[in-house]
XYZ file of C-alpha atoms in Angstrom:
711
model
C -13.650 -72.670 -35.143
C -15.557 -69.361 -34.735
C -15.952 -69.100 -38.476
C -17.553 -72.611 -38.609
C -19.914 -71.681 -35.839
C -20.929 -68.453 -37.641
C -21.591 -70.370 -40.894
C -23.734 -72.900 -39.047
C -25.773 -70.122 -37.404
C -26.175 -68.280 -40.793
C -27.704 -71.357 -42.325
C -30.316 -71.655 -39.560
C -33.260 -69.652 -40.821
C -35.283 -70.394 -37.705
C -32.643 -68.816 -35.518
C -32.273 -65.506 -37.422
C -36.095 -65.413 -37.953
C -36.959 -65.814 -34.313
C -34.272 -63.387 -33.078
C -35.155 -60.717 -35.699
C -38.908 -60.892 -35.019
C -38.280 -60.581 -31.326
C -35.803 -57.674 -31.772
C -38.136 -55.696 -33.940
C -41.085 -56.155 -31.572
C -38.885 -55.489 -28.567
C -37.734 -51.987 -29.736
C -41.356 -50.812 -30.410
C -42.725 -52.370 -27.127
C -39.781 -51.207 -25.009
C -40.431 -47.528 -26.123
C -44.086 -47.812 -25.067
C -43.423 -49.487 -21.741
C -41.164 -46.687 -20.643
C -43.574 -43.913 -21.533
C -44.126 -41.668 -18.558
C -41.005 -42.740 -16.753
C -37.713 -40.957 -16.551
C -35.392 -43.715 -17.721
C -32.292 -41.585 -17.338
C -33.179 -40.876 -13.700
C -33.754 -44.594 -12.989
C -30.384 -45.373 -14.666
C -28.622 -42.863 -12.457
C -30.163 -44.473 -9.333
C -29.016 -47.907 -10.398
C -25.560 -46.681 -11.216
C -25.366 -45.042 -7.857
C -26.453 -48.028 -5.781
C -24.549 -50.661 -7.738
C -21.361 -48.649 -7.896
C -21.644 -48.312 -4.155
C -21.839 -52.137 -3.981
C -18.579 -52.396 -6.019
C -16.874 -49.919 -3.766
C -18.067 -51.426 -0.488
C -18.207 -55.125 -1.507
C -16.471 -56.618 1.541
C -18.534 -54.537 3.838
C -21.819 -55.541 2.199
C -20.880 -59.215 2.041
C -20.284 -59.209 5.840
C -23.448 -57.254 6.516
C -25.543 -59.636 4.390
C -24.063 -62.682 6.092
C -24.900 -61.270 9.550
C -28.421 -60.193 8.552
C -29.278 -63.426 6.808
C -27.845 -65.515 9.637
C -29.866 -63.558 12.147
C -32.931 -64.434 10.037
C -32.186 -68.124 10.488
C -30.502 -68.807 7.113
C -27.219 -70.711 6.822
C -24.906 -68.621 4.779
C -21.828 -69.865 2.961
C -19.397 -67.446 1.289
C -16.693 -68.646 -0.994
C -14.404 -67.452 -3.744
C -14.285 -70.895 -5.469
C -16.962 -72.421 -7.765
C -15.696 -75.868 -6.725
C -16.594 -75.113 -3.124
C -20.128 -74.053 -4.155
C -20.642 -77.391 -5.947
C -19.095 -79.408 -3.107
C -21.300 -77.573 -0.512
C -24.468 -78.438 -2.436
C -23.500 -82.059 -3.085
C -22.496 -82.670 0.514
C -25.724 -81.031 1.763
C -27.689 -83.206 -0.622
C -25.884 -86.411 0.523
C -26.355 -85.516 4.172
C -30.051 -85.150 3.765
C -30.455 -88.110 1.385
C -31.588 -85.888 -1.454
C -32.520 -87.899 -4.517
C -34.084 -85.203 -6.715
C -33.664 -81.483 -7.109
C -35.856 -78.898 -8.798
C -34.278 -75.667 -10.013
C -35.542 -72.329 -11.073
C -33.705 -70.218 -13.684
C -30.219 -69.279 -12.412
C -27.273 -67.934 -14.437
C -25.023 -68.391 -11.378
C -25.600 -72.123 -11.416
C -25.082 -72.179 -15.166
C -21.765 -70.431 -14.596
C -20.497 -73.227 -12.322
C -22.136 -75.956 -14.411
C -23.930 -77.269 -11.313
C -26.384 -79.599 -13.091
C -23.473 -81.708 -14.558
C -21.871 -82.123 -11.142
C -25.159 -83.007 -9.446
C -25.998 -85.641 -12.057
C -22.485 -87.148 -11.752
C -23.191 -87.427 -7.991
C -26.307 -89.469 -8.812
C -28.792 -86.702 -8.026
C -31.679 -86.160 -10.421
C -31.896 -82.421 -11.500
C -34.913 -80.847 -13.164
C -35.077 -77.340 -14.498
C -38.471 -75.952 -13.921
C -38.360 -72.630 -15.901
C -40.128 -73.679 -19.233
C -37.337 -72.419 -21.426
C -34.611 -73.964 -19.252
C -36.497 -77.286 -19.132
C -36.721 -77.397 -22.943
C -32.950 -76.664 -23.172
C -32.176 -79.343 -20.624
C -34.137 -81.938 -22.479
C -32.416 -80.915 -25.672
C -28.993 -81.173 -24.115
C -28.164 -77.642 -25.066
C -27.118 -74.497 -23.183
C -29.172 -71.286 -23.046
C -28.776 -69.009 -26.082
C -30.087 -65.950 -24.277
C -29.725 -64.893 -20.560
C -33.442 -64.149 -20.192
C -35.038 -66.242 -22.972
C -32.954 -69.383 -22.969
C -34.923 -71.223 -25.734
C -35.590 -68.228 -28.019
C -33.648 -69.960 -30.861
C -36.206 -72.833 -31.015
C -39.492 -72.881 -32.903
C -42.664 -74.582 -31.564
C -41.947 -77.457 -33.925
C -38.462 -77.825 -32.452
C -40.034 -77.927 -28.959
C -42.607 -80.417 -30.032
C -39.884 -82.685 -31.429
C -37.899 -82.404 -28.191
C -40.884 -83.203 -26.008
C -41.796 -86.062 -28.209
C -38.350 -87.629 -28.145
C -37.528 -87.012 -24.523
C -40.907 -87.208 -22.744
C -43.928 -88.227 -24.846
C -45.538 -87.355 -28.146
C -47.124 -83.823 -28.256
C -48.447 -81.724 -31.181
C -46.696 -78.367 -31.907
C -49.582 -76.395 -30.405
C -48.319 -73.793 -27.917
C -51.145 -73.886 -25.460
C -51.114 -77.666 -25.407
C -47.353 -77.768 -24.913
C -47.603 -75.293 -21.971
C -50.258 -77.549 -20.297
C -48.080 -80.501 -21.097
C -45.040 -78.987 -19.406
C -47.048 -77.889 -16.420
C -48.418 -81.414 -15.846
C -44.985 -83.040 -16.018
C -43.180 -80.376 -14.016
C -45.753 -80.498 -11.262
C -44.856 -84.062 -10.512
C -41.209 -82.999 -10.144
C -42.111 -80.236 -7.652
C -44.162 -82.683 -5.590
C -41.393 -85.233 -5.255
C -38.317 -82.995 -5.011
C -36.162 -83.147 -1.864
C -34.293 -79.889 -2.600
C -35.017 -76.704 -4.402
C -32.255 -74.464 -5.916
C -32.734 -70.866 -7.035
C -30.668 -67.931 -7.840
C -31.598 -64.316 -6.879
C -32.024 -61.067 -8.781
C -31.060 -58.946 -5.740
C -29.628 -59.532 -2.329
C -30.266 -56.812 0.242
C -27.374 -56.544 2.757
C -29.326 -54.411 5.282
C -32.043 -57.061 5.864
C -30.412 -60.264 4.536
C -33.225 -60.603 2.016
C -33.243 -62.245 -1.396
C -35.400 -60.888 -4.173
C -36.340 -63.439 -6.851
C -38.281 -62.347 -9.964
C -40.160 -64.874 -12.252
C -43.008 -64.998 -14.627
C -44.038 -68.598 -14.292
C -44.325 -69.084 -10.528
C -41.848 -71.934 -10.699
C -39.356 -70.246 -8.326
C -41.998 -69.951 -5.604
C -42.775 -73.621 -5.918
C -39.069 -74.388 -5.938
C -38.609 -72.441 -2.726
C -41.830 -73.604 -1.035
C -42.356 -77.297 -1.660
C -38.969 -79.052 -0.964
C -37.729 -79.252 2.603
C -34.419 -77.552 1.575
C -33.955 -74.347 -0.307
C -30.558 -73.395 -1.598
C -30.020 -70.005 -3.219
C -26.785 -69.550 -5.194
C -25.969 -65.822 -5.556
C -23.098 -63.984 -7.087
C -21.913 -61.122 -4.879
C -22.632 -58.585 -7.545
C -26.350 -58.997 -6.784
C -25.845 -57.186 -3.458
C -27.352 -53.819 -2.727
C -27.053 -51.933 0.479
C -30.677 -51.048 1.320
C -34.171 -52.116 0.375
C -34.658 -48.707 -1.336
C -31.939 -49.706 -3.832
C -34.239 -52.531 -5.168
C -36.978 -50.160 -6.391
C -35.188 -48.733 -9.515
C -33.997 -52.221 -10.402
C -37.519 -53.656 -10.177
C -38.927 -50.848 -12.182
C -36.427 -51.386 -15.010
C -35.684 -55.165 -14.902
C -38.915 -56.461 -16.466
C -39.368 -53.445 -18.733
C -35.920 -53.892 -20.137
C -35.968 -57.733 -20.279
C -39.426 -58.683 -21.398
C -41.160 -55.344 -21.865
C -43.535 -55.883 -18.847
C -44.252 -53.384 -16.150
C -43.151 -55.933 -13.586
C -42.612 -59.683 -13.507
C -45.676 -61.867 -12.549
C -43.954 -62.906 -9.337
C -41.642 -60.846 -7.138
C -40.658 -62.875 -4.011
C -38.836 -61.382 -0.978
C -37.137 -64.182 0.997
C -35.553 -63.497 4.314
C -36.515 -66.193 6.842
C -36.980 -69.886 7.386
C -40.597 -71.011 6.775
C -42.479 -74.041 7.777
C -42.852 -77.027 5.567
C -46.235 -78.491 4.802
C -45.604 -81.125 7.486
C -44.970 -78.498 10.103
C -41.198 -78.874 10.193
C -38.824 -76.010 9.697
C -37.471 -75.711 6.153
C -33.729 -75.200 5.733
C -32.625 -72.066 3.923
C -29.046 -72.104 2.665
C -27.627 -69.035 0.854
C -24.371 -69.448 -1.054
C -22.656 -66.212 -1.791
C -19.828 -66.758 -4.275
C -17.165 -64.550 -5.805
C -15.367 -66.260 -8.709
C -13.241 -63.130 -9.492
C -16.008 -60.647 -8.840
C -14.094 -58.895 -6.056
C -11.200 -58.380 -8.463
C -13.756 -57.058 -10.956
C -15.069 -54.572 -8.400
C -11.520 -53.300 -7.779
C -10.814 -52.641 -11.389
C -11.398 -48.891 -12.131
C -12.810 -49.663 -15.622
C -14.511 -53.009 -15.296
C -16.195 -52.335 -11.929
C -19.039 -50.844 -13.929
C -20.196 -54.402 -14.801
C -21.536 -54.510 -11.257
C -24.226 -52.258 -12.621
C -25.586 -55.047 -14.822
C -29.011 -56.170 -13.592
C -29.103 -59.183 -16.102
C -31.954 -57.798 -18.162
C -30.249 -58.755 -21.465
C -31.570 -55.664 -23.184
C -28.131 -55.350 -24.766
C -28.658 -58.645 -26.473
C -32.080 -57.588 -27.753
C -30.834 -54.613 -29.670
C -27.523 -56.033 -30.875
C -27.387 -56.315 -34.684
C -24.845 -59.132 -34.477
C -26.602 -61.169 -31.759
C -29.875 -61.320 -33.755
C -28.063 -62.843 -36.681
C -25.915 -65.524 -34.955
C -27.447 -65.935 -31.469
C -25.866 -66.682 -28.124
C -24.520 -70.141 -28.976
C -22.003 -68.386 -31.180
C -21.878 -64.965 -29.515
C -21.206 -66.119 -25.998
C -20.536 -68.988 -23.670
C -22.458 -69.287 -20.385
C -23.137 -65.505 -20.604
C -24.058 -64.271 -24.015
C -23.617 -61.165 -26.203
C -21.461 -58.159 -25.415
C -21.975 -58.185 -21.689
C -21.424 -61.940 -21.780
C -18.106 -61.485 -23.419
C -16.977 -59.242 -20.482
C -18.332 -61.619 -17.829
C -16.730 -64.580 -19.594
C -13.302 -62.870 -19.451
C -13.607 -62.457 -15.704
C -15.370 -65.669 -14.683
C -13.628 -68.086 -17.083
C -10.437 -66.222 -17.950
C -9.419 -63.790 -20.631
C -8.540 -66.465 -23.210
C -12.065 -67.962 -22.894
C -13.347 -64.691 -24.383
C -10.795 -64.563 -27.253
C -13.097 -65.672 -30.094
C -16.214 -63.820 -29.046
C -14.514 -60.506 -28.319
C -14.168 -59.890 -32.075
C -17.901 -60.365 -32.731
C -18.816 -56.967 -31.192
C -19.155 -54.463 -34.107
C -18.739 -51.527 -31.694
C -22.006 -49.876 -32.825
C -22.913 -48.841 -29.312
C -26.538 -49.728 -29.676
C -26.476 -51.539 -26.367
C -25.328 -48.523 -24.407
C -28.404 -46.477 -24.952
C -30.739 -49.217 -23.543
C -28.643 -50.512 -20.644
C -30.340 -49.690 -17.314
C -26.949 -49.766 -15.642
C -25.260 -47.406 -18.227
C -22.477 -49.945 -18.889
C -20.336 -48.966 -21.801
C -20.023 -52.432 -23.202
C -18.123 -51.559 -26.383
C -15.451 -49.651 -24.474
C -14.996 -52.593 -22.081
C -14.666 -54.982 -24.972
C -11.900 -52.785 -26.416
C -10.175 -53.033 -23.058
C -10.386 -56.814 -23.312
C -8.809 -56.668 -26.780
C -6.040 -54.467 -25.418
C -5.366 -57.000 -22.654
C -5.382 -59.906 -25.027
C -3.109 -58.190 -27.541
C -0.723 -57.393 -24.730
C -0.858 -60.842 -23.170
C -0.553 -62.904 -26.415
C 1.390 -60.504 -28.611
C 0.852 -60.103 -32.381
C 1.454 -62.692 -35.093
C 3.808 -61.841 -38.025
C 1.051 -60.858 -40.412
C -0.551 -58.399 -37.934
C 2.827 -56.943 -37.043
C 3.529 -56.372 -40.679
C 0.216 -54.653 -41.328
C 0.540 -52.319 -38.389
C 4.162 -51.505 -39.136
C 2.933 -50.102 -42.365
C 0.145 -48.092 -40.720
C 2.672 -46.821 -38.231
C 4.763 -45.374 -41.038
C 2.820 -42.510 -42.667
C 4.924 -42.084 -45.753
C 5.070 -45.715 -46.441
C 1.302 -46.178 -45.836
C 0.461 -43.361 -48.201
C 2.946 -44.594 -50.886
C 1.304 -48.022 -50.715
C -2.155 -46.525 -51.199
C -1.016 -44.480 -54.166
C 0.599 -47.599 -55.688
C -2.643 -49.505 -55.060
C -4.569 -46.953 -57.089
C -2.536 -47.982 -60.084
C -2.520 -51.750 -59.423
C -6.354 -51.912 -58.981
C -7.011 -50.996 -62.702
C -7.704 -54.565 -63.866
C -10.457 -54.936 -61.186
C -11.901 -51.399 -61.195
C -14.969 -50.331 -63.204
C -16.976 -47.116 -62.845
C -15.346 -46.327 -59.508
C -16.007 -49.796 -58.028
C -14.135 -53.057 -57.481
C -16.951 -55.578 -57.944
C -14.865 -58.789 -57.907
C -11.645 -59.968 -56.318
C -9.810 -63.223 -57.111
C -9.137 -66.276 -54.941
C -9.348 -65.911 -51.161
C -10.232 -62.265 -51.423
C -13.492 -62.947 -53.295
C -15.550 -63.106 -50.048
C -14.934 -59.444 -49.546
C -17.000 -58.506 -52.658
C -19.777 -61.019 -52.240
C -22.253 -58.721 -50.518
C -20.988 -55.311 -51.682
C -18.787 -53.612 -54.268
C -15.652 -51.993 -52.900
C -14.698 -48.381 -53.689
C -11.729 -47.876 -56.013
C -8.863 -45.877 -54.583
C -8.973 -42.419 -56.060
C -6.549 -41.670 -58.893
C -5.573 -38.425 -57.127
C -5.766 -38.317 -53.357
C -7.435 -35.333 -51.575
C -4.059 -34.201 -50.188
C -2.812 -33.811 -53.699
C -6.055 -32.129 -54.968
C -6.107 -29.760 -52.088
C -2.942 -28.006 -53.318
C -4.860 -26.906 -56.461
C -7.989 -25.590 -54.638
C -8.163 -21.827 -54.809
C -9.615 -20.351 -51.644
C -10.452 -16.786 -50.582
C -8.110 -15.612 -47.795
C -9.842 -15.228 -44.421
C -9.053 -14.437 -40.757
C -11.327 -17.411 -39.775
C -9.536 -20.685 -40.388
C -10.335 -24.378 -39.969
C -7.978 -27.367 -40.152
C -9.357 -30.230 -42.117
C -8.601 -33.714 -40.753
C -9.523 -35.942 -43.737
C -9.013 -39.541 -42.487
C -7.969 -42.382 -44.787
C -11.261 -42.913 -46.686
C -11.841 -39.242 -47.636
C -8.180 -38.749 -48.422
C -7.755 -41.815 -50.624
C -11.208 -43.074 -51.641
C -13.672 -40.158 -51.519
C -11.670 -36.987 -52.091
C -14.809 -35.285 -53.412
C -16.250 -35.234 -49.839
C -13.195 -33.195 -48.749
C -13.621 -30.806 -51.681
C -17.277 -30.284 -50.720
C -16.400 -29.463 -47.159
C -13.789 -26.843 -48.415
C -16.403 -25.275 -50.675
C -19.004 -25.057 -47.918
C -16.587 -23.605 -45.382
C -15.232 -21.051 -47.950
C -18.867 -20.004 -48.618
C -19.221 -19.328 -44.882
C -16.045 -17.228 -44.907
C -13.751 -19.799 -43.496
C -10.450 -20.655 -44.988
C -9.456 -24.366 -44.889
C -5.930 -25.569 -44.005
C -4.651 -29.141 -44.530
C -1.625 -30.297 -42.515
C 0.072 -32.840 -44.768
C 1.649 -34.700 -41.868
C -1.715 -36.011 -40.701
C -2.200 -39.761 -40.898
C -4.600 -42.537 -40.041
C -6.638 -41.765 -36.854
C -5.530 -45.147 -35.433
C -9.017 -46.761 -35.494
C -7.880 -50.112 -37.163
C -5.174 -50.575 -34.502
C -7.374 -49.248 -31.698
C -10.273 -51.534 -32.300
C -7.981 -54.466 -32.527
C -6.376 -53.678 -29.179
C -2.963 -52.815 -30.717
C -2.515 -49.668 -28.555
C 1.149 -48.827 -29.203
C 0.333 -48.336 -32.898
C -2.858 -46.351 -32.120
C -0.961 -44.127 -29.664
C 1.759 -43.463 -32.256
C -0.892 -42.504 -34.828
C -2.425 -40.195 -32.145
C 0.946 -38.546 -31.455
C 1.682 -37.926 -35.095
C -1.707 -36.434 -35.671
C -1.611 -34.166 -32.589
C 1.684 -32.824 -33.737
C 0.492 -32.294 -37.302
C -2.804 -30.624 -36.315
C -1.138 -28.189 -33.942
C 1.559 -27.218 -36.424
C -0.964 -24.717 -37.839
C -3.304 -22.380 -35.911
C -7.018 -22.395 -36.555
C -10.349 -21.892 -34.941
C -11.603 -25.390 -35.672
C -10.272 -28.903 -36.356
C -12.924 -30.307 -38.639
C -13.541 -33.986 -39.529
C -16.174 -35.342 -41.929
C -15.909 -38.856 -40.542
C -17.500 -39.454 -37.074
C -15.008 -42.201 -36.219
C -12.210 -39.716 -36.801
C -14.050 -37.046 -34.871
C -14.339 -39.376 -31.880
C -10.617 -39.993 -32.108
C -9.886 -36.302 -32.186
C -12.176 -35.538 -29.293
C -11.668 -38.549 -27.042
C -9.463 -41.337 -28.222
C -6.171 -39.500 -28.815
C -6.110 -38.467 -25.190
C -6.981 -41.968 -23.885
C -4.422 -43.631 -26.192
C -1.572 -41.301 -25.036
C -2.440 -41.779 -21.360
C -2.758 -45.553 -21.832
C 0.731 -45.742 -23.339
C 2.272 -43.495 -20.762
C 3.201 -40.564 -23.009
C 4.581 -37.379 -21.434
C 2.288 -34.817 -20.010
C 3.052 -32.240 -22.580
C 1.940 -34.510 -25.428
C -1.263 -35.336 -23.554
C -1.951 -31.606 -23.096
C -1.580 -31.138 -26.819
C -4.125 -33.882 -27.371
C -6.452 -32.030 -25.053
C -6.010 -28.887 -27.071
C -6.883 -30.832 -30.224
C -9.996 -32.070 -28.433
C -11.277 -28.689 -27.511
C -11.006 -27.486 -31.145
C -12.301 -30.705 -32.795
C -15.833 -30.644 -34.266
C -17.678 -32.905 -36.709
C -18.504 -31.287 -40.021
C -22.182 -32.203 -39.638
C -22.443 -30.008 -36.499
C -20.298 -27.162 -37.823
C -22.107 -26.895 -41.166
C -25.493 -26.939 -39.364
C -24.289 -24.120 -37.106
C -23.102 -22.092 -40.043
C -26.461 -22.601 -41.804
C -28.362 -21.437 -38.755
C -26.115 -18.338 -38.588
C -27.100 -17.547 -42.166
C -23.517 -18.045 -43.413
C -24.567 -20.814 -45.783
C -27.854 -20.422 -47.744
C -29.800 -22.525 -50.223
C -32.753 -21.919 -52.466
C -35.515 -24.371 -51.627
C -36.179 -25.512 -55.165
C -36.663 -28.875 -56.807
C -37.714 -30.572 -53.565
C -36.483 -34.168 -53.570
C -37.142 -36.906 -51.001
C -34.317 -38.586 -49.100
C -33.771 -40.936 -46.253
C -31.031 -40.694 -43.659
C -28.733 -43.299 -42.137
C -27.276 -42.413 -38.760
C -23.676 -43.451 -38.442
C -23.126 -45.250 -35.130
C -20.341 -42.965 -33.851
C -22.164 -39.820 -34.862
C -25.467 -40.604 -33.104
C -24.141 -42.400 -30.046
C -20.600 -41.190 -29.349
C -21.098 -37.599 -30.444
C -24.838 -37.333 -29.788
C -25.387 -35.736 -33.189
C -28.767 -36.666 -34.597
C -30.960 -33.737 -35.780
C -28.164 -31.518 -37.159
C -27.552 -33.345 -40.472
C -31.299 -33.748 -40.945
C -31.900 -30.059 -40.407
C -29.086 -29.106 -42.773
C -30.317 -31.335 -45.573
C -33.969 -30.210 -45.128
C -32.823 -26.511 -45.189
C -31.463 -27.173 -48.659
C -34.929 -28.123 -49.887
C -34.857 -31.918 -49.444
C -37.841 -33.726 -47.909
C -36.979 -36.360 -45.234
C -38.614 -39.787 -45.167
C -37.314 -41.678 -42.148
C -36.415 -45.313 -42.654
C -37.049 -48.016 -40.179
C -34.064 -48.533 -37.819
C -32.252 -45.471 -39.176
C -29.869 -45.604 -36.273
C -29.058 -49.285 -36.574
C -25.532 -50.207 -37.824
C -25.040 -50.669 -41.554
C -22.534 -53.460 -40.904
C -19.402 -51.523 -41.836
C -17.645 -51.368 -38.500
C -14.338 -50.446 -40.063
C -12.180 -53.670 -40.307
C -15.181 -55.630 -39.011
C -16.456 -55.918 -42.523
C -13.120 -57.453 -43.584
C -12.926 -59.852 -40.571
C -16.531 -60.939 -40.637
C -17.848 -60.126 -44.189
C -20.579 -62.739 -43.813
C -22.067 -60.976 -40.785
C -21.448 -57.546 -42.132
C -23.243 -58.482 -45.398
C -26.349 -59.613 -43.634
C -26.534 -56.454 -41.641
C -26.093 -54.488 -44.802
C -28.877 -56.468 -46.560
C -31.249 -55.511 -43.836
C -30.249 -51.900 -44.093
C -30.876 -51.977 -47.861
C -34.297 -53.523 -47.323
C -35.218 -50.671 -44.943
C -34.036 -48.186 -47.487
C -35.991 -49.730 -50.324
C -39.185 -49.635 -48.254
C -39.004 -45.804 -48.094
C -39.201 -45.615 -51.899
C -36.622 -42.823 -52.056
C -33.866 -42.549 -54.612
C -31.358 -40.742 -52.316
C -29.685 -41.960 -49.088
C -27.663 -39.538 -47.108
C -25.280 -40.171 -44.240
C -22.306 -38.366 -42.632
C -19.713 -41.115 -42.485
C -17.450 -42.133 -45.468
C -17.431 -45.729 -44.012
C -21.201 -45.916 -44.173
C -21.106 -44.387 -47.666
C -18.638 -47.231 -48.688
C -20.809 -49.956 -47.147
C -24.268 -48.852 -48.381
C -23.121 -47.588 -51.705
C -21.276 -50.834 -52.267
C -24.407 -52.758 -51.361
C -26.601 -50.649 -53.696
C -24.174 -51.210 -56.532
C -23.971 -54.938 -55.942
C -27.795 -55.212 -56.017
C -28.045 -52.869 -59.057
C -30.451 -50.499 -57.270
C -31.468 -47.164 -58.726
C -30.518 -45.261 -55.569
C -27.768 -42.723 -54.878
C -25.808 -42.947 -51.675
C -24.034 -39.732 -50.714
C -22.271 -38.069 -47.874
C -24.454 -35.086 -46.746
C -21.682 -32.666 -47.650
C -21.783 -33.819 -51.281
C -25.518 -33.137 -51.497
C -25.279 -29.795 -49.755
C -22.573 -28.513 -52.042
C -24.472 -29.667 -55.087
C -27.454 -27.651 -54.170
C -25.260 -24.733 -53.168
C -23.533 -24.825 -56.564
C -26.814 -24.977 -58.465
C -28.040 -21.922 -56.460
C -24.904 -19.943 -57.371
C -25.338 -20.770 -61.010
C -28.797 -19.348 -60.828
């Protein structure tokens, strides 16, 4: 089912075009709109106030109910979405409500309120322009802030023409058209329904932010105003609203502030002089359980700006109708699991490529990729593994068997291998080589080559953790690292018992396998004593520094094993950082000759999980290379480990965009510090027949080092 939805989205040129144009403009405009502001300080304030909400939820709910009731509002609190719908329908029947106008509200989308009101014979009209278009089209929003972003002006013109009356696809005319028709709805509505962006417990105040003024009309004109608010919108004090208001519009629509910010905390008079009714429905729908979860409580820090969607490389290809349900994108996956149930998020969990691009822009500092991994763990534990998956991971769990299979595959690949690449695969595997060529497995693995490397003896020693790709596909990267470290006076050791870092199992939620890999590696790496444990793959480095510990704790391993993992963590360092350090210390030197231009691709784990950005650039430039930055250098190449095998159609499109950005620089050399990125980009370059080299930085550095020595 999900594969069919993906294919449908991929054939929609309007969808990818609209989302890509918006995403490109968003990144540039967002950077400008935050100039002069301390974004990190604002984030910390939001984290502080919203985590307080999660920790004191019951208290704040009671405080808000009292404050709002004292202001004259009628407040109804419930755990159950059915009770929200029933309350509104009964209120409407009691007051003979025939028509309702609504402003944009994700909370009412969550409980499918419109459907139930219509079934009760009540006319419902969305008044946010995007929501009205979607309502007329019979669709659901594809984006939490920009619900109709997937539609072109021609699409909108067709919808208006079919559902209302003929109108040309001229934007200004269509806006006037919508204003004219919606104004009639406002004037005749008996009830107005809104959501709220913030609910202040101290004063019983609702804060509603809009750009079209429709929410104010929805609240002001009908005699009854109903606000449907999830309890996560609560904050303790009015001061807590300020950092949210300063970041919400900047992060959502790159504005300084929304056009209208309304503070509602009291009954007002209707135009005929009567008192308006203000009903506030606070609802839970598993949010209190979310607040009590030590990991997932951070979702209370979400201010619904959807900035995570705007920078997601997957979302801009397939959109929210595929990547999401009511709530869309990565954060939508998490909210879906809690509001609709874990199984409802099953298909969309896998769409996250784990690039972490969302984390850096989230005003609430929510680690969306990590939380999605937790959902995968829960699902794997709840549903178990099918026979095929069990078979695969039983192999990965057995180091000797796994390595034997890889060595055997290096022989069996011969009919398909040419010049180091596998360019075509037969039958159902053909999809894997449509967008890129695959690397051939090396004839001789690094672990076997290492035995023949002659090194000078030294008191300074480093253990090399190779990871699967360097060990069995790109052994030359490992050899380059050994040469560079030897030049700096460091002897390299290679524990043969090391195995896969567990990433394939970890990112699939199969934690017992990942933890077993972690334990095997910890024991292997501590079997020899060294100053450093070095990896030339950022995914492996993250495993060494962070994931091994988490895996072992998660699977309840003994304290002594966890302490060993912590010891590995303190010694672990990525090769890009260590080599840069040694260059700066004068231990590795290059002659700056034959200056060549290059561009650099930032591996996702290197820049975001390890915060390493300048170091590899500095190292390469110190060797005499001239850097030309590519557009979106820090955007995922589409590899994502096993992601490129599960979703090759999405991975391939992300790769194509990366190749276009590379070609625009005009360089003939692309450097990166991740063997997975080398595999993805080099495979794409080969498939397109481009005259461009793609190399791990270590390969380039050692080449220039060797040429210097020859001189």
